[in-house]
Amino acid sequence: MSIGYRVLGALAICISFAAPPFAISTAIAATGSVEVSTAPLLWNPEDRNETRTGKLSWAGGIEITSPNKDFGGWSGLAVSKDGAAMLSVSDTGHWLTAILLYDERGRLSGMAEAKMAPLLGLDGNPVAGKSLGDAESLVVQPGASDSLMGTAYVGFERAHRIWRYDLKTYGADARPEQLLTQRHFGRLNNNGGIESLEVLPPAEPGGEPRILAITEDTLDPLGNIKGFIADGHDIAWFGLRQREPFSPTDMAVLPDGNLLLLERRYSPLAGVGMQMRLVPGDSLGKDAVLDGEVLIDVGQRYSIDNMEGLAVRQEENGDLFVYLISDDNFNPLQRTLLLMFKLDLEMQPDRTPAPMSEREDIKRLQSPGEDGSSAEAGQSEEAGQEPM
């Protein structure tokens, strides 16, 4: 996609963010614009020519830093259809919006106009603390012109629940509608609840969307990871076959109806790891046990961290792009990363040299005016929420 198209798309998102949806209001006066800096990444620092791993091709990535003490813990991700904007939620109860920047080859290269706001609770006040604000999953039904200012579904751990926010009407001032709680889906592990969330079409024409959810590590009696499809308050349970030592962290429904599942692992000896599975959509159903082909399985020699958020978008020509965001756990030894890949299910695992080395890309991106970093949007006032 041309750089001109990206710029026009970004300007459109800037205008929409300047309007009521994410404008400063009484409820979000403590946040607003947030200062961020970005730096481009090599996918494999040990082999800069590796641009395809498994069935995903590298399409750019950035490390994001901010002096704001509430910046971090990003666990859910949505990206607009044109790739111009992103929306994320953190496990300390914050929204993050930003414009995404790309180089002339269409690779992710930076971020601008970052804004943060607290998620509001049922009473209209910011959700307080880790116990109530542990947002782990996000899915957005787009609004007008496929913008992210639509209907957002957010899944929470600890105080397990699924809330729905009307961003189209109220933006960051939206109070949630409570859809599901433990009263409906039962007891889940405290820190192993609803980690992956999606929305399915209604079972009947004119009905409400169904909710697809997979827990992180709540197991059924057979040792499978528990998931469910909710049609209103009717819950149909299924299982996801464990691929130890991995745990699911997010998923997306692809245009063909199949599921792309993101999973992560961690151990003090092996470090972090990431894999993705392709789960056949027609295997979904009550009492089913889901499994699928592993598309990628990588360890810490690649530019990954604690990858938790996943979003997928499709270009008009049919190309599928996958975006991933990491949760840094507010740990100075971890990083907030935003990665982009092209997903090609027709390709076999291969390693293809890049037409231009990634190292040359980085030199170009770091030249004056082209460093891939966001323009400084102004230092935000900190929300005062306690860190993890």
PDB file of N, CA and C in Angstrom, residues 260-353:
ATOM      1  N   LEU A 260      -7.538 -17.976  14.297  1.00  0.00           N
ATOM      2  CA  LEU A 260      -6.102 -17.829  14.499  1.00  0.00           C
ATOM      3  C   LEU A 260      -5.884 -17.638  15.992  1.00  0.00           C
ATOM      4  N   LEU A 261      -5.146 -18.550  16.603  1.00  0.00           N
ATOM      5  CA  LEU A 261      -4.954 -18.565  18.050  1.00  0.00           C
ATOM      6  C   LEU A 261      -3.515 -18.211  18.389  1.00  0.00           C
ATOM      7  N   LEU A 262      -3.329 -17.208  19.249  1.00  0.00           N
ATOM      8  CA  LEU A 262      -2.008 -16.804  19.737  1.00  0.00           C
ATOM      9  C   LEU A 262      -1.765 -17.458  21.090  1.00  0.00           C
ATOM     10  N   GLU A 263      -0.557 -18.021  21.272  1.00  0.00           N
ATOM     11  CA  GLU A 263      -0.204 -18.667  22.531  1.00  0.00           C
ATOM     12  C   GLU A 263       1.208 -18.251  22.933  1.00  0.00           C
ATOM     13  N   ARG A 264       1.468 -18.269  24.249  1.00  0.00           N
ATOM     14  CA  ARG A 264       2.792 -17.893  24.741  1.00  0.00           C
ATOM     15  C   ARG A 264       3.251 -18.900  25.793  1.00  0.00           C
ATOM     16  N   ARG A 265       4.563 -18.919  25.996  1.00  0.00           N
ATOM     17  CA  ARG A 265       5.150 -19.730  27.057  1.00  0.00           C
ATOM     18  C   ARG A 265       6.223 -18.906  27.743  1.00  0.00           C
ATOM     19  N   TYR A 266       6.540 -19.294  28.974  1.00  0.00           N
ATOM     20  CA  TYR A 266       7.643 -18.656  29.688  1.00  0.00           C
ATOM     21  C   TYR A 266       8.204 -19.624  30.715  1.00  0.00           C
ATOM     22  N   SER A 267       9.522 -19.666  30.800  1.00  0.00           N
ATOM     23  CA  SER A 267      10.196 -20.351  31.896  1.00  0.00           C
ATOM     24  C   SER A 267      11.499 -19.614  32.157  1.00  0.00           C
ATOM     25  N   PRO A 268      11.992 -19.642  33.396  1.00  0.00           N
ATOM     26  CA  PRO A 268      13.241 -18.933  33.696  1.00  0.00           C
ATOM     27  C   PRO A 268      14.419 -19.415  32.857  1.00  0.00           C
ATOM     28  N   LEU A 269      14.429 -20.698  32.491  1.00  0.00           N
ATOM     29  CA  LEU A 269      15.545 -21.239  31.721  1.00  0.00           C
ATOM     30  C   LEU A 269      15.402 -20.969  30.229  1.00  0.00           C
ATOM     31  N   ALA A 270      14.213 -21.233  29.675  1.00  0.00           N
ATOM     32  CA  ALA A 270      14.012 -21.107  28.229  1.00  0.00           C
ATOM     33  C   ALA A 270      13.585 -19.712  27.812  1.00  0.00           C
ATOM     34  N   GLY A 271      13.146 -18.888  28.760  1.00  0.00           N
ATOM     35  CA  GLY A 271      12.681 -17.558  28.413  1.00  0.00           C
ATOM     36  C   GLY A 271      11.297 -17.579  27.796  1.00  0.00           C
ATOM     37  N   VAL A 272      11.017 -16.560  26.969  1.00  0.00           N
ATOM     38  CA  VAL A 272       9.688 -16.433  26.373  1.00  0.00           C
ATOM     39  C   VAL A 272       9.621 -17.195  25.057  1.00  0.00           C
ATOM     40  N   GLY A 273       8.409 -17.576  24.694  1.00  0.00           N
ATOM     41  CA  GLY A 273       8.154 -18.214  23.413  1.00  0.00           C
ATOM     42  C   GLY A 273       6.768 -17.848  22.930  1.00  0.00           C
ATOM     43  N   MET A 274       6.538 -18.014  21.647  1.00  0.00           N
ATOM     44  CA  MET A 274       5.264 -17.666  21.033  1.00  0.00           C
ATOM     45  C   MET A 274       4.940 -18.675  19.951  1.00  0.00           C
ATOM     46  N   GLN A 275       3.686 -19.075  19.872  1.00  0.00           N
ATOM     47  CA  GLN A 275       3.247 -19.866  18.735  1.00  0.00           C
ATOM     48  C   GLN A 275       1.840 -19.434  18.335  1.00  0.00           C
ATOM     49  N   MET A 276       1.466 -19.784  17.106  1.00  0.00           N
ATOM     50  CA  MET A 276       0.105 -19.556  16.620  1.00  0.00           C
ATOM     51  C   MET A 276      -0.415 -20.842  16.023  1.00  0.00           C
ATOM     52  N   ARG A 277      -1.688 -21.095  16.293  1.00  0.00           N
ATOM     53  CA  ARG A 277      -2.363 -22.255  15.725  1.00  0.00           C
ATOM     54  C   ARG A 277      -3.520 -21.804  14.842  1.00  0.00           C
ATOM     55  N   LEU A 278      -3.768 -22.549  13.779  1.00  0.00           N
ATOM     56  CA  LEU A 278      -4.926 -22.320  12.919  1.00  0.00           C
ATOM     57  C   LEU A 278      -5.964 -23.385  13.249  1.00  0.00           C
ATOM     58  N   VAL A 279      -7.076 -22.964  13.845  1.00  0.00           N
ATOM     59  CA  VAL A 279      -8.116 -23.878  14.307  1.00  0.00           C
ATOM     60  C   VAL A 279      -9.282 -23.841  13.325  1.00  0.00           C
ATOM     61  N   PRO A 280      -9.696 -24.988  12.771  1.00  0.00           N
ATOM     62  CA  PRO A 280     -10.829 -24.996  11.841  1.00  0.00           C
ATOM     63  C   PRO A 280     -12.096 -24.453  12.496  1.00  0.00           C
ATOM     64  N   GLY A 281     -12.704 -23.477  11.858  1.00  0.00           N
ATOM     65  CA  GLY A 281     -13.908 -22.881  12.418  1.00  0.00           C
ATOM     66  C   GLY A 281     -15.072 -23.839  12.488  1.00  0.00           C
ATOM     67  N   ASP A 282     -15.111 -24.811  11.553  1.00  0.00           N
ATOM     68  CA  ASP A 282     -16.241 -25.741  11.561  1.00  0.00           C
ATOM     69  C   ASP A 282     -16.141 -26.771  12.673  1.00  0.00           C
ATOM     70  N   SER A 283     -15.046 -26.734  13.453  1.00  0.00           N
ATOM     71  CA  SER A 283     -14.935 -27.648  14.591  1.00  0.00           C
ATOM     72  C   SER A 283     -15.536 -27.057  15.862  1.00  0.00           C
ATOM     73  N   LEU A 284     -15.923 -25.779  15.812  1.00  0.00           N
ATOM     74  CA  LEU A 284     -16.527 -25.136  16.973  1.00  0.00           C
ATOM     75  C   LEU A 284     -17.888 -25.744  17.265  1.00  0.00           C
ATOM     76  N   GLY A 285     -18.175 -25.959  18.532  1.00  0.00           N
ATOM     77  CA  GLY A 285     -19.479 -26.472  18.922  1.00  0.00           C
ATOM     78  C   GLY A 285     -19.452 -26.993  20.337  1.00  0.00           C
ATOM     79  N   LYS A 286     -20.616 -27.232  20.878  1.00  0.00           N
ATOM     80  CA  LYS A 286     -20.726 -27.726  22.246  1.00  0.00           C
ATOM     81  C   LYS A 286     -19.997 -29.054  22.396  1.00  0.00           C
ATOM     82  N   ASP A 287     -19.181 -29.158  23.451  1.00  0.00           N
ATOM     83  CA  ASP A 287     -18.434 -30.359  23.824  1.00  0.00           C
ATOM     84  C   ASP A 287     -17.326 -30.723  22.834  1.00  0.00           C
ATOM     85  N   ALA A 288     -17.053 -29.874  21.854  1.00  0.00           N
ATOM     86  CA  ALA A 288     -15.960 -30.143  20.913  1.00  0.00           C
ATOM     87  C   ALA A 288     -14.615 -29.974  21.616  1.00  0.00           C
ATOM     88  N   VAL A 289     -13.586 -30.603  21.062  1.00  0.00           N
ATOM     89  CA  VAL A 289     -12.211 -30.387  21.509  1.00  0.00           C
ATOM     90  C   VAL A 289     -11.441 -29.822  20.322  1.00  0.00           C
ATOM     91  N   LEU A 290     -11.035 -28.568  20.423  1.00  0.00           N
ATOM     92  CA  LEU A 290     -10.391 -27.871  19.315  1.00  0.00           C
ATOM     93  C   LEU A 290      -8.890 -28.119  19.304  1.00  0.00           C
ATOM     94  N   ASP A 291      -8.333 -28.144  18.114  1.00  0.00           N
ATOM     95  CA  ASP A 291      -6.893 -28.216  17.914  1.00  0.00           C
ATOM     96  C   ASP A 291      -6.631 -27.671  16.522  1.00  0.00           C
ATOM     97  N   GLY A 292      -5.385 -27.522  16.163  1.00  0.00           N
ATOM     98  CA  GLY A 292      -5.102 -27.008  14.842  1.00  0.00           C
ATOM     99  C   GLY A 292      -3.632 -27.030  14.506  1.00  0.00           C
ATOM    100  N   GLU A 293      -3.350 -26.702  13.258  1.00  0.00           N
ATOM    101  CA  GLU A 293      -1.985 -26.674  12.743  1.00  0.00           C
ATOM    102  C   GLU A 293      -1.199 -25.528  13.373  1.00  0.00           C
ATOM    103  N   VAL A 294       0.035 -25.807  13.773  1.00  0.00           N
ATOM    104  CA  VAL A 294       0.927 -24.769  14.286  1.00  0.00           C
ATOM    105  C   VAL A 294       1.543 -24.030  13.095  1.00  0.00           C
ATOM    106  N   LEU A 295       1.300 -22.724  13.024  1.00  0.00           N
ATOM    107  CA  LEU A 295       1.795 -21.919  11.913  1.00  0.00           C
ATOM    108  C   LEU A 295       3.172 -21.328  12.185  1.00  0.00           C
ATOM    109  N   ILE A 296       3.468 -21.086  13.451  1.00  0.00           N
ATOM    110  CA  ILE A 296       4.758 -20.508  13.830  1.00  0.00           C
ATOM    111  C   ILE A 296       5.037 -20.878  15.280  1.00  0.00           C
ATOM    112  N   ASP A 297       6.302 -21.131  15.592  1.00  0.00           N
ATOM    113  CA  ASP A 297       6.728 -21.465  16.953  1.00  0.00           C
ATOM    114  C   ASP A 297       8.139 -20.911  17.114  1.00  0.00           C
ATOM    115  N   VAL A 298       8.278 -19.820  17.879  1.00  0.00           N
ATOM    116  CA  VAL A 298       9.575 -19.154  17.997  1.00  0.00           C
ATOM    117  C   VAL A 298       9.900 -18.876  19.458  1.00  0.00           C
ATOM    118  N   GLY A 299      11.200 -18.697  19.717  1.00  0.00           N
ATOM    119  CA  GLY A 299      11.688 -18.407  21.058  1.00  0.00           C
ATOM    120  C   GLY A 299      12.304 -17.034  21.146  1.00  0.00           C
ATOM    121  N   GLN A 300      13.057 -16.810  22.225  1.00  0.00           N
ATOM    122  CA  GLN A 300      13.464 -15.457  22.560  1.00  0.00           C
ATOM    123  C   GLN A 300      14.598 -14.917  21.699  1.00  0.00           C
ATOM    124  N   ARG A 301      15.166 -15.696  20.795  1.00  0.00           N
ATOM    125  CA  ARG A 301      16.153 -15.089  19.894  1.00  0.00           C
ATOM    126  C   ARG A 301      15.478 -14.193  18.858  1.00  0.00           C
ATOM    127  N   TYR A 302      14.159 -14.309  18.745  1.00  0.00           N
ATOM    128  CA  TYR A 302      13.387 -13.416  17.877  1.00  0.00           C
ATOM    129  C   TYR A 302      12.909 -12.209  18.688  1.00  0.00           C
ATOM    130  N   SER A 303      12.435 -11.196  17.991  1.00  0.00           N
ATOM    131  CA  SER A 303      11.966  -9.975  18.658  1.00  0.00           C
ATOM    132  C   SER A 303      10.549 -10.180  19.175  1.00  0.00           C
ATOM    133  N   ILE A 304      10.455 -10.925  20.268  1.00  0.00           N
ATOM    134  CA  ILE A 304       9.174 -11.156  20.922  1.00  0.00           C
ATOM    135  C   ILE A 304       9.337 -10.871  22.406  1.00  0.00           C
ATOM    136  N   ASP A 305       8.222 -10.776  23.091  1.00  0.00           N
ATOM    137  CA  ASP A 305       8.203 -10.689  24.543  1.00  0.00           C
ATOM    138  C   ASP A 305       6.978 -11.478  24.989  1.00  0.00           C
ATOM    139  N   ASN A 306       6.266 -10.982  25.949  1.00  0.00           N
ATOM    140  CA  ASN A 306       5.071 -11.647  26.456  1.00  0.00           C
ATOM    141  C   ASN A 306       3.893 -11.269  25.560  1.00  0.00           C
ATOM    142  N   MET A 307       3.777 -11.945  24.408  1.00  0.00           N
ATOM    143  CA  MET A 307       2.814 -11.553  23.379  1.00  0.00           C
ATOM    144  C   MET A 307       1.400 -11.939  23.819  1.00  0.00           C
ATOM    145  N   GLU A 308       0.543 -10.925  23.957  1.00  0.00           N
ATOM    146  CA  GLU A 308      -0.792 -11.163  24.510  1.00  0.00           C
ATOM    147  C   GLU A 308      -1.932 -10.718  23.612  1.00  0.00           C
ATOM    148  N   GLY A 309      -1.739  -9.683  22.794  1.00  0.00           N
ATOM    149  CA  GLY A 309      -2.833  -9.159  21.983  1.00  0.00           C
ATOM    150  C   GLY A 309      -2.655  -9.489  20.517  1.00  0.00           C
ATOM    151  N   LEU A 310      -3.769  -9.785  19.839  1.00  0.00           N
ATOM    152  CA  LEU A 310      -3.756 -10.200  18.432  1.00  0.00           C
ATOM    153  C   LEU A 310      -4.873  -9.489  17.683  1.00  0.00           C
ATOM    154  N   ALA A 311      -4.557  -8.983  16.501  1.00  0.00           N
ATOM    155  CA  ALA A 311      -5.566  -8.410  15.612  1.00  0.00           C
ATOM    156  C   ALA A 311      -5.232  -8.810  14.185  1.00  0.00           C
ATOM    157  N   VAL A 312      -6.259  -8.982  13.365  1.00  0.00           N
ATOM    158  CA  VAL A 312      -6.084  -9.364  11.963  1.00  0.00           C
ATOM    159  C   VAL A 312      -6.920  -8.432  11.098  1.00  0.00           C
ATOM    160  N   ARG A 313      -6.356  -8.010   9.986  1.00  0.00           N
ATOM    161  CA  ARG A 313      -7.129  -7.245   9.009  1.00  0.00           C
ATOM    162  C   ARG A 313      -6.819  -7.763   7.614  1.00  0.00           C
ATOM    163  N   GLN A 314      -7.735  -7.502   6.683  1.00  0.00           N
ATOM    164  CA  GLN A 314      -7.578  -7.983   5.309  1.00  0.00           C
ATOM    165  C   GLN A 314      -7.591  -6.818   4.340  1.00  0.00           C
ATOM    166  N   GLU A 315      -6.594  -6.789   3.445  1.00  0.00           N
ATOM    167  CA  GLU A 315      -6.554  -5.782   2.390  1.00  0.00           C
ATOM    168  C   GLU A 315      -7.579  -6.123   1.306  1.00  0.00           C
ATOM    169  N   GLU A 316      -7.861  -5.151   0.456  1.00  0.00           N
ATOM    170  CA  GLU A 316      -8.818  -5.373  -0.625  1.00  0.00           C
ATOM    171  C   GLU A 316      -8.362  -6.468  -1.578  1.00  0.00           C
ATOM    172  N   ASN A 317      -7.046  -6.671  -1.697  1.00  0.00           N
ATOM    173  CA  ASN A 317      -6.536  -7.715  -2.589  1.00  0.00           C
ATOM    174  C   ASN A 317      -6.528  -9.097  -1.943  1.00  0.00           C
ATOM    175  N   GLY A 318      -7.022  -9.179  -0.708  1.00  0.00           N
ATOM    176  CA  GLY A 318      -7.105 -10.463  -0.023  1.00  0.00           C
ATOM    177  C   GLY A 318      -5.977 -10.747   0.944  1.00  0.00           C
ATOM    178  N   ASP A 319      -4.911  -9.941   0.923  1.00  0.00           N
ATOM    179  CA  ASP A 319      -3.794 -10.171   1.844  1.00  0.00           C
ATOM    180  C   ASP A 319      -4.251 -10.021   3.293  1.00  0.00           C
ATOM    181  N   LEU A 320      -3.790 -10.938   4.141  1.00  0.00           N
ATOM    182  CA  LEU A 320      -4.110 -10.908   5.566  1.00  0.00           C
ATOM    183  C   LEU A 320      -2.893 -10.436   6.350  1.00  0.00           C
ATOM    184  N   PHE A 321      -3.100  -9.460   7.227  1.00  0.00           N
ATOM    185  CA  PHE A 321      -2.027  -8.953   8.072  1.00  0.00           C
ATOM    186  C   PHE A 321      -2.371  -9.179   9.536  1.00  0.00           C
ATOM    187  N   VAL A 322      -1.381  -9.649  10.274  1.00  0.00           N
ATOM    188  CA  VAL A 322      -1.528  -9.989  11.686  1.00  0.00           C
ATOM    189  C   VAL A 322      -0.711  -8.997  12.511  1.00  0.00           C
ATOM    190  N   TYR A 323      -1.323  -8.443  13.553  1.00  0.00           N
ATOM    191  CA  TYR A 323      -0.653  -7.526  14.474  1.00  0.00           C
ATOM    192  C   TYR A 323      -0.642  -8.156  15.863  1.00  0.00           C
ATOM    193  N   LEU A 324       0.484  -8.018  16.567  1.00  0.00           N
ATOM    194  CA  LEU A 324       0.637  -8.558  17.912  1.00  0.00           C
ATOM    195  C   LEU A 324       1.170  -7.469  18.835  1.00  0.00           C
ATOM    196  N   ILE A 325       0.682  -7.448  20.080  1.00  0.00           N
ATOM    197  CA  ILE A 325       1.198  -6.517  21.077  1.00  0.00           C
ATOM    198  C   ILE A 325       1.582  -7.298  22.323  1.00  0.00           C
ATOM    199  N   SER A 326       2.626  -6.832  23.008  1.00  0.00           N
ATOM    200  CA  SER A 326       3.117  -7.543  24.192  1.00  0.00           C
ATOM    201  C   SER A 326       2.751  -6.802  25.472  1.00  0.00           C
ATOM    202  N   ASP A 327       2.584  -7.583  26.522  1.00  0.00           N
ATOM    203  CA  ASP A 327       2.342  -7.087  27.877  1.00  0.00           C
ATOM    204  C   ASP A 327       3.676  -7.113  28.616  1.00  0.00           C
ATOM    205  N   ASP A 328       4.177  -5.945  28.976  1.00  0.00           N
ATOM    206  CA  ASP A 328       5.494  -5.871  29.627  1.00  0.00           C
ATOM    207  C   ASP A 328       5.436  -6.099  31.133  1.00  0.00           C
ATOM    208  N   ASN A 329       4.222  -6.296  31.667  1.00  0.00           N
ATOM    209  CA  ASN A 329       4.055  -6.535  33.109  1.00  0.00           C
ATOM    210  C   ASN A 329       4.654  -5.424  33.968  1.00  0.00           C
ATOM    211  N   PHE A 330       4.868  -4.252  33.382  1.00  0.00           N
ATOM    212  CA  PHE A 330       5.494  -3.132  34.086  1.00  0.00           C
ATOM    213  C   PHE A 330       6.836  -3.547  34.690  1.00  0.00           C
ATOM    214  N   ASN A 331       7.504  -4.437  33.978  1.00  0.00           N
ATOM    215  CA  ASN A 331       8.795  -4.969  34.400  1.00  0.00           C
ATOM    216  C   ASN A 331       9.878  -4.313  33.549  1.00  0.00           C
ATOM    217  N   PRO A 332      10.859  -3.649  34.148  1.00  0.00           N
ATOM    218  CA  PRO A 332      11.888  -2.968  33.350  1.00  0.00           C
ATOM    219  C   PRO A 332      12.707  -3.908  32.472  1.00  0.00           C
ATOM    220  N   LEU A 333      12.659  -5.208  32.745  1.00  0.00           N
ATOM    221  CA  LEU A 333      13.387  -6.168  31.917  1.00  0.00           C
ATOM    222  C   LEU A 333      12.574  -6.621  30.711  1.00  0.00           C
ATOM    223  N   GLN A 334      11.307  -6.217  30.640  1.00  0.00           N
ATOM    224  CA  GLN A 334      10.456  -6.593  29.515  1.00  0.00           C
ATOM    225  C   GLN A 334      10.159  -5.373  28.656  1.00  0.00           C
ATOM    226  N   ARG A 335       9.555  -5.634  27.473  1.00  0.00           N
ATOM    227  CA  ARG A 335       9.328  -4.562  26.516  1.00  0.00           C
ATOM    228  C   ARG A 335       7.889  -4.571  26.012  1.00  0.00           C
ATOM    229  N   THR A 336       7.425  -3.384  25.613  1.00  0.00           N
ATOM    230  CA  THR A 336       6.170  -3.268  24.877  1.00  0.00           C
ATOM    231  C   THR A 336       6.504  -3.287  23.395  1.00  0.00           C
ATOM    232  N   LEU A 337       6.086  -4.338  22.709  1.00  0.00           N
ATOM    233  CA  LEU A 337       6.364  -4.511  21.284  1.00  0.00           C
ATOM    234  C   LEU A 337       5.060  -4.535  20.502  1.00  0.00           C
ATOM    235  N   LEU A 338       5.087  -3.952  19.323  1.00  0.00           N
ATOM    236  CA  LEU A 338       3.980  -4.059  18.374  1.00  0.00           C
ATOM    237  C   LEU A 338       4.559  -4.620  17.086  1.00  0.00           C
ATOM    238  N   LEU A 339       4.104  -5.801  16.696  1.00  0.00           N
ATOM    239  CA  LEU A 339       4.647  -6.520  15.545  1.00  0.00           C
ATOM    240  C   LEU A 339       3.591  -6.673  14.462  1.00  0.00           C
ATOM    241  N   MET A 340       4.044  -6.780  13.217  1.00  0.00           N
ATOM    242  CA  MET A 340       3.147  -6.954  12.076  1.00  0.00           C
ATOM    243  C   MET A 340       3.704  -8.050  11.175  1.00  0.00           C
ATOM    244  N   PHE A 341       2.817  -8.920  10.702  1.00  0.00           N
ATOM    245  CA  PHE A 341       3.185 -10.008   9.800  1.00  0.00           C
ATOM    246  C   PHE A 341       2.155 -10.118   8.683  1.00  0.00           C
ATOM    247  N   LYS A 342       2.592 -10.664   7.571  1.00  0.00           N
ATOM    248  CA  LYS A 342       1.666 -11.083   6.516  1.00  0.00           C
ATOM    249  C   LYS A 342       1.439 -12.578   6.681  1.00  0.00           C
ATOM    250  N   LEU A 343       0.179 -12.966   6.709  1.00  0.00           N
ATOM    251  CA  LEU A 343      -0.185 -14.368   6.874  1.00  0.00           C
ATOM    252  C   LEU A 343      -0.537 -14.938   5.513  1.00  0.00           C
ATOM    253  N   ASP A 344       0.200 -15.951   5.091  1.00  0.00           N
ATOM    254  CA  ASP A 344      -0.057 -16.593   3.804  1.00  0.00           C
ATOM    255  C   ASP A 344      -0.173 -18.081   4.035  1.00  0.00           C
ATOM    256  N   LEU A 345      -1.393 -18.572   4.065  1.00  0.00           N
ATOM    257  CA  LEU A 345      -1.624 -19.979   4.372  1.00  0.00           C
ATOM    258  C   LEU A 345      -1.305 -20.883   3.200  1.00  0.00           C
ATOM    259  N   GLU A 346      -1.007 -20.308   2.026  1.00  0.00           N
ATOM    260  CA  GLU A 346      -0.626 -21.114   0.871  1.00  0.00           C
ATOM    261  C   GLU A 346       0.868 -21.420   0.879  1.00  0.00           C
ATOM    262  N   MET A 347       1.643 -20.621   1.617  1.00  0.00           N
ATOM    263  CA  MET A 347       3.092 -20.778   1.597  1.00  0.00           C
ATOM    264  C   MET A 347       3.534 -21.887   2.530  1.00  0.00           C
ATOM    265  N   GLN A 348       4.600 -22.569   2.155  1.00  0.00           N
ATOM    266  CA  GLN A 348       5.234 -23.546   3.024  1.00  0.00           C
ATOM    267  C   GLN A 348       6.326 -22.843   3.829  1.00  0.00           C
ATOM    268  N   PRO A 349       6.682 -23.392   4.998  1.00  0.00           N
ATOM    269  CA  PRO A 349       7.753 -22.775   5.784  1.00  0.00           C
ATOM    270  C   PRO A 349       9.007 -22.570   4.939  1.00  0.00           C
ATOM    271  N   ASP A 350       9.573 -21.376   5.020  1.00  0.00           N
ATOM    272  CA  ASP A 350      10.704 -21.029   4.161  1.00  0.00           C
ATOM    273  C   ASP A 350      11.438 -19.858   4.800  1.00  0.00           C
ATOM    274  N   ARG A 351      12.615 -19.601   4.315  1.00  0.00           N
ATOM    275  CA  ARG A 351      13.363 -18.425   4.735  1.00  0.00           C
ATOM    276  C   ARG A 351      13.839 -17.724   3.474  1.00  0.00           C
ATOM    277  N   THR A 352      13.286 -16.543   3.209  1.00  0.00           N
ATOM    278  CA  THR A 352      13.566 -15.833   1.977  1.00  0.00           C
ATOM    279  C   THR A 352      14.315 -14.542   2.279  1.00  0.00           C
ATOM    280  N   PRO A 353      15.471 -14.314   1.655  1.00  0.00           N
ATOM    281  CA  PRO A 353      16.186 -13.072   1.914  1.00  0.00           C
ATOM    282  C   PRO A 353      15.342 -11.857   1.548  1.00  0.00           C
TER     283      PRO A 353
END
